[in-house]
XYZ file of C-alpha atoms in Angstrom:
318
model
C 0.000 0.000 0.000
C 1.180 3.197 -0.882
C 2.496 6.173 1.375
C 0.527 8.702 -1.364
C -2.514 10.359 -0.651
C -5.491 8.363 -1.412
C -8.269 9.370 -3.305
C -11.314 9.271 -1.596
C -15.185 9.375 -1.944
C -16.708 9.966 1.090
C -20.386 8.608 1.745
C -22.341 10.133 5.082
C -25.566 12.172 5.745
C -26.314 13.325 9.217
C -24.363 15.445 11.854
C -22.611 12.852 12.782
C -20.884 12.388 9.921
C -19.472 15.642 9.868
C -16.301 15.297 11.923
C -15.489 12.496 9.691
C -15.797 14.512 6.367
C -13.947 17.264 8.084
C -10.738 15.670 9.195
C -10.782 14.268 5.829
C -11.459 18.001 4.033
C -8.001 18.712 6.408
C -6.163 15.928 5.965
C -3.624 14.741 3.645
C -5.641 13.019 1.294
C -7.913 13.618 -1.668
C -11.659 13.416 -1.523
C -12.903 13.191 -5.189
C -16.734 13.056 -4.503
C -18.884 13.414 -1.658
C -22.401 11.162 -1.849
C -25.168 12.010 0.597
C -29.280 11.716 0.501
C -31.368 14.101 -1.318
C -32.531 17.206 0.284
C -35.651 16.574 2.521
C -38.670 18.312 3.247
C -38.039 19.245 7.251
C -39.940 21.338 9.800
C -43.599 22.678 9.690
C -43.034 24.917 6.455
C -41.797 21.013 5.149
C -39.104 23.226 3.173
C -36.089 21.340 1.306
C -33.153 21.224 3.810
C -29.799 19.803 2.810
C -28.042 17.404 4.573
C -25.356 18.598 7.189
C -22.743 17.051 5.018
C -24.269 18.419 1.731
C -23.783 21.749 3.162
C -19.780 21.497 4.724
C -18.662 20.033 1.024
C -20.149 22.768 -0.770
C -18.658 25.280 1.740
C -15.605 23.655 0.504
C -16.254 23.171 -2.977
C -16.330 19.306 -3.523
C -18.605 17.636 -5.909
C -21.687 16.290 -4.183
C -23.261 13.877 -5.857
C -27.778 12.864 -4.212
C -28.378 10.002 -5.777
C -32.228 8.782 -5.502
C -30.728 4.887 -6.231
C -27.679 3.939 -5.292
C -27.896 0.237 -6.889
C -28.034 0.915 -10.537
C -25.609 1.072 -13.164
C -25.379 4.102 -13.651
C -24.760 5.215 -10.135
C -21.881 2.333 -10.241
C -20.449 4.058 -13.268
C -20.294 7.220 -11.829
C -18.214 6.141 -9.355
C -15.836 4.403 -11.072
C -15.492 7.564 -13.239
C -14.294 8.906 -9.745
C -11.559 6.198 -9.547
C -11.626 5.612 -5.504
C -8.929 4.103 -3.486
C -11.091 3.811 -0.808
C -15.118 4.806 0.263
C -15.262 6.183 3.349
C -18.795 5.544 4.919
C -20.419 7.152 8.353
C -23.976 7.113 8.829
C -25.069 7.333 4.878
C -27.775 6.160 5.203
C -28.392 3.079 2.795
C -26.657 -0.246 2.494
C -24.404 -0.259 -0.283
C -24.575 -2.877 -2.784
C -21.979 -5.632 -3.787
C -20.609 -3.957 -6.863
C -19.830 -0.755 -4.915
C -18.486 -2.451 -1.715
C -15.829 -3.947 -4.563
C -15.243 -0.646 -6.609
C -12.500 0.736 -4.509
C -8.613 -1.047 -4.069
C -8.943 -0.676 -0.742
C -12.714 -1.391 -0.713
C -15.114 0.299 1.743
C -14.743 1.448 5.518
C -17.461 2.540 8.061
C -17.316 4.538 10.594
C -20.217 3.113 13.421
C -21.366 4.275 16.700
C -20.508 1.647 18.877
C -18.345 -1.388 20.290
C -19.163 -3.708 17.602
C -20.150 -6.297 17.672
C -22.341 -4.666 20.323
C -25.142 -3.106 18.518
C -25.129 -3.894 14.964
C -27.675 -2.086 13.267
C -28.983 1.379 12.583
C -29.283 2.822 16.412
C -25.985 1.880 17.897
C -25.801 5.405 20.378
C -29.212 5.043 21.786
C -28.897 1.130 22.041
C -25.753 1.462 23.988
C -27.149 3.844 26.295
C -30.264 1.878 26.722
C -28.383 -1.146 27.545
C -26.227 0.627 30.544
C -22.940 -0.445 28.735
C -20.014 1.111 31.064
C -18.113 1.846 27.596
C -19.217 3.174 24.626
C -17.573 4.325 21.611
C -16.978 3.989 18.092
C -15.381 1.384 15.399
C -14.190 1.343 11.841
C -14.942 -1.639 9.983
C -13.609 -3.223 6.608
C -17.269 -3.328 5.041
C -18.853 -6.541 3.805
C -22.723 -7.756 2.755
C -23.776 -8.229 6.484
C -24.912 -5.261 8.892
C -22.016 -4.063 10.604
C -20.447 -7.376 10.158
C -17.034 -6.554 8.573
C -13.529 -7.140 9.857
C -12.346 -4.349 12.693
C -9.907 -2.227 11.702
C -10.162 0.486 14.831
C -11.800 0.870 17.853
C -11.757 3.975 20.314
C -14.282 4.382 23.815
C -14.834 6.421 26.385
C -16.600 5.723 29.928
C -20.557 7.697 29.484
C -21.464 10.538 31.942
C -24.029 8.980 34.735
C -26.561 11.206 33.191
C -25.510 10.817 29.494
C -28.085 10.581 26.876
C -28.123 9.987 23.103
C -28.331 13.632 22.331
C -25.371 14.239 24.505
C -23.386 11.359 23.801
C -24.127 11.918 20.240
C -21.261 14.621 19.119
C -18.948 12.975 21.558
C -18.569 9.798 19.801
C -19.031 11.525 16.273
C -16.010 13.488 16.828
C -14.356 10.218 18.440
C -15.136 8.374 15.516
C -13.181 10.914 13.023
C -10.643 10.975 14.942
C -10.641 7.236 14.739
C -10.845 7.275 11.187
C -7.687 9.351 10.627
C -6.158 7.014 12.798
C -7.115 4.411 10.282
C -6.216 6.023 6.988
C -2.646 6.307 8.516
C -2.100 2.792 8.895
C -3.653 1.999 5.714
C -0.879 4.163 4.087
C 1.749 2.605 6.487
C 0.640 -0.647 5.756
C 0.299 -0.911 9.301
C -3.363 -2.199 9.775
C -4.509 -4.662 12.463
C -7.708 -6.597 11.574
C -9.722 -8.585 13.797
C -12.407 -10.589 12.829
C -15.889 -9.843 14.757
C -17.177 -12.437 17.719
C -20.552 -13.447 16.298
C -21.316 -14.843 19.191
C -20.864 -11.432 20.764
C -23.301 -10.025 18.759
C -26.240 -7.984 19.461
C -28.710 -5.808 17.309
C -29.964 -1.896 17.779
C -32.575 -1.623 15.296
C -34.268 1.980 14.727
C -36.759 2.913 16.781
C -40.442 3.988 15.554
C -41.967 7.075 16.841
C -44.431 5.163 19.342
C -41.550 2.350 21.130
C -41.112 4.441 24.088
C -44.071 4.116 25.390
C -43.076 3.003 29.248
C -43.236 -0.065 30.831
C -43.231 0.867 34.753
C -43.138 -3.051 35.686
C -39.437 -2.763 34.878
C -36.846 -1.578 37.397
C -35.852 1.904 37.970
C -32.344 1.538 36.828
C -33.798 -0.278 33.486
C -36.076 2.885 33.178
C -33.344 5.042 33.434
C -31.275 4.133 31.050
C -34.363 3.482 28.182
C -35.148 7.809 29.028
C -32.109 8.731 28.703
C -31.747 6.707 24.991
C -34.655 7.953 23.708
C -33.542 11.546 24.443
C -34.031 13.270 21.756
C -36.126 10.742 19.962
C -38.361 9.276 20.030
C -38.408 10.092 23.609
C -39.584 7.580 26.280
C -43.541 8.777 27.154
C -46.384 7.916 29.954
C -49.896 8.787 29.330
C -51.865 11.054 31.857
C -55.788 11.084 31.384
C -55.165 10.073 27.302
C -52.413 12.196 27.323
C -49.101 12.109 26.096
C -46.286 13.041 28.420
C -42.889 12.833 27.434
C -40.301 12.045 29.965
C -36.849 13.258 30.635
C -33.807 14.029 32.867
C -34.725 10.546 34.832
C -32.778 9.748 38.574
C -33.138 6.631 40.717
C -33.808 6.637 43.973
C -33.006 3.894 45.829
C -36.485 2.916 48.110
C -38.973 0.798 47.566
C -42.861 1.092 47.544
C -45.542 -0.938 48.335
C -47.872 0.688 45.621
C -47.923 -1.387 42.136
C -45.809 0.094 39.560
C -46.863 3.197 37.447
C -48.235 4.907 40.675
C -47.283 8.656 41.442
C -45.907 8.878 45.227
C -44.580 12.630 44.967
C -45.213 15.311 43.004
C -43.450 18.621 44.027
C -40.223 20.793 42.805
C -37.864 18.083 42.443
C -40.049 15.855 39.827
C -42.617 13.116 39.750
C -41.650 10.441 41.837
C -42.810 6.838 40.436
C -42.872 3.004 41.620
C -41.677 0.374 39.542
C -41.030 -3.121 39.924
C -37.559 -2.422 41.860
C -36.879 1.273 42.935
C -38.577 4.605 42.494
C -37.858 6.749 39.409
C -37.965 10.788 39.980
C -38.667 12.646 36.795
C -37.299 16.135 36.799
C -37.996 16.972 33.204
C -41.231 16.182 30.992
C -43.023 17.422 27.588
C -46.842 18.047 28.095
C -48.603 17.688 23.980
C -48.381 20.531 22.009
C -45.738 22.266 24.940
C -42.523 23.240 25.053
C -39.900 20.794 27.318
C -40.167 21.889 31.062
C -38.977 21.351 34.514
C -41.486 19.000 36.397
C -41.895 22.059 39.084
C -43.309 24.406 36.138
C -45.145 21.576 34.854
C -47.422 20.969 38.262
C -48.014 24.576 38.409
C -50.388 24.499 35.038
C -51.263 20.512 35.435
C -51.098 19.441 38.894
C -51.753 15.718 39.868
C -53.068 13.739 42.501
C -50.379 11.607 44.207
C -51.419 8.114 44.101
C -52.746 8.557 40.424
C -51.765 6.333 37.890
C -49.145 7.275 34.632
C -50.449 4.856 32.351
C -47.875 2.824 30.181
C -47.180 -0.299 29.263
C -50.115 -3.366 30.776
C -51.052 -0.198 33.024
């Protein structure tokens, strides 16, 4: 492998690819083509908005290519045209076909939000989160067919903030994954590369979530409860229901006692939250999202909805 700059075209979307597609914009190689989704409609207006990493490669005036299909000949062609050493992935979007998984020398390389083979799929940061791992972090792996199967090239993690959530932890491992990535590139040029196959075994899955999932289950423990909030912040957010109402839930802290009222039951409602039984523990919300309103402490909250302690937050078989 060569010591030269490679030439690269970089595949991502989202924020979280942008780290990535900037340490590449100032490193030493050369990025011949940037592909990301099509604009979307986004916000009440449902105006066309351009993906985050549409708008840093036109700031820096590489061609960006928004292909509708990625699997057809054409789109195949175009690449070529491009003649990659190597396609760097992060959060694109779409699964790339066989014939462009082969189209580069060095093939294709994604950059994934989390210890792989923990959380294969297309919600690695809230998974993680969800399932209390102590580390988190990011990989780059040699792409193949599978989902987040491919051989490891890198790893990097960090140890979560008690209170972390997917919104926070977010940018964190975005910025750890580019800097994994350069990491990456320079053994590739070295020829200096460590690969390690993935532990099936190991294996688990973090599918996406749909808007409804997080509706709660208060027959779980606290700490369980804790950890599913704080993954679902920002979205789709973990929710109770309150006289047919929807009431998002946030900022979550659990405190160790028990109760002797069936989970789901409200056993204090004042300035420092809502205080909830569940099957082990009591959960205190500080934050929640009334419909239609604005994200609030639970103190402001009580003022315009107050509640009855001893009432029920409906969720899950409650």
């Amino acid at each position: 492998m060569s010591k030269s700059p490679l030439r690269i075209i970089f595949m991502g979307t989202p924020d979280f690819a942008v780290p990535s597609l900037e340490a590449l914009i100032n490193g030493p190689d050369q990025i011949n083509g940037v592909v990301t989704q099509p604009d979307r409609p986004k916000g009440r207006s449902r105006k066309l908005s351009a993906p985050p990493v549409k708008e840093l490669a036109e700031r820096h005036h590489l061609e960006v290519l928004q292909p509708d299909k990625i699997k057809t000949k054409q789109f195949t062609h175009t690449l070529q045209n491009f003649k990659p050493d190597i396609i760097v992935v992060a959060a694109y979007g779409r699964i790339l076909p066989p014939q462009i998984l082969s189209l580069p020398r060095h093939g294709c390389i994604n950059v994934h939000g989390s210890l792989l083979p923990r959380h294969r799929g297309a919600a690695p940061i809230q998974w993680s989160i969800i399932k209390g791992d102590p580390r988190v972090g990011v990989t780059i792996i040699q792409m193949d067919e599978g989902m987040d199967t491919g051989h490891i090239l890198n790893q990097a993690s960090i140890t979560p903030e008690t209170d972390e959530t997917a919104g926070t932890l977010y940018p964190k491992l975005a910025e750890l994954g580019s800097q994994a990535l350069m990491e990456t590139l320079d053994q590739l040029r070295t020829q200096s590369l460590t690969v390690t196959t993935q532990d099936n075994d190991l294996a688990t899955a973090a599918p996406m979530f749909a808007k409804n999932d997080g509706l709660i289950d208060w027959n779980k423990p606290a700490q369980q409860l804790d950890c599913l909030i704080r993954g679902l912040d920002p979205w789709p957010t973990a929710f109770c229901k309150i006289k047919g109402k929807k009431l998002q839930l946030y900022s979550p802290e659990v405190i160790h006692q028990d109760s002797s009222q069936k989970p789901g039951i409200l056993l204090r409602a004042d300035r420092t939250g809502l205080l909830v039984s569940t099957s082990h523990s009591c959960l205190l919300i500080r934050e929640v999202k009334p419909e239609g309103k604005k994200r609030m402490d639970a103190a402001d909250f009580l003022n315009g909805y107050p509640l009855e302690v001893g009432s029920l937050l409906s969720g899950k078989d409650s």
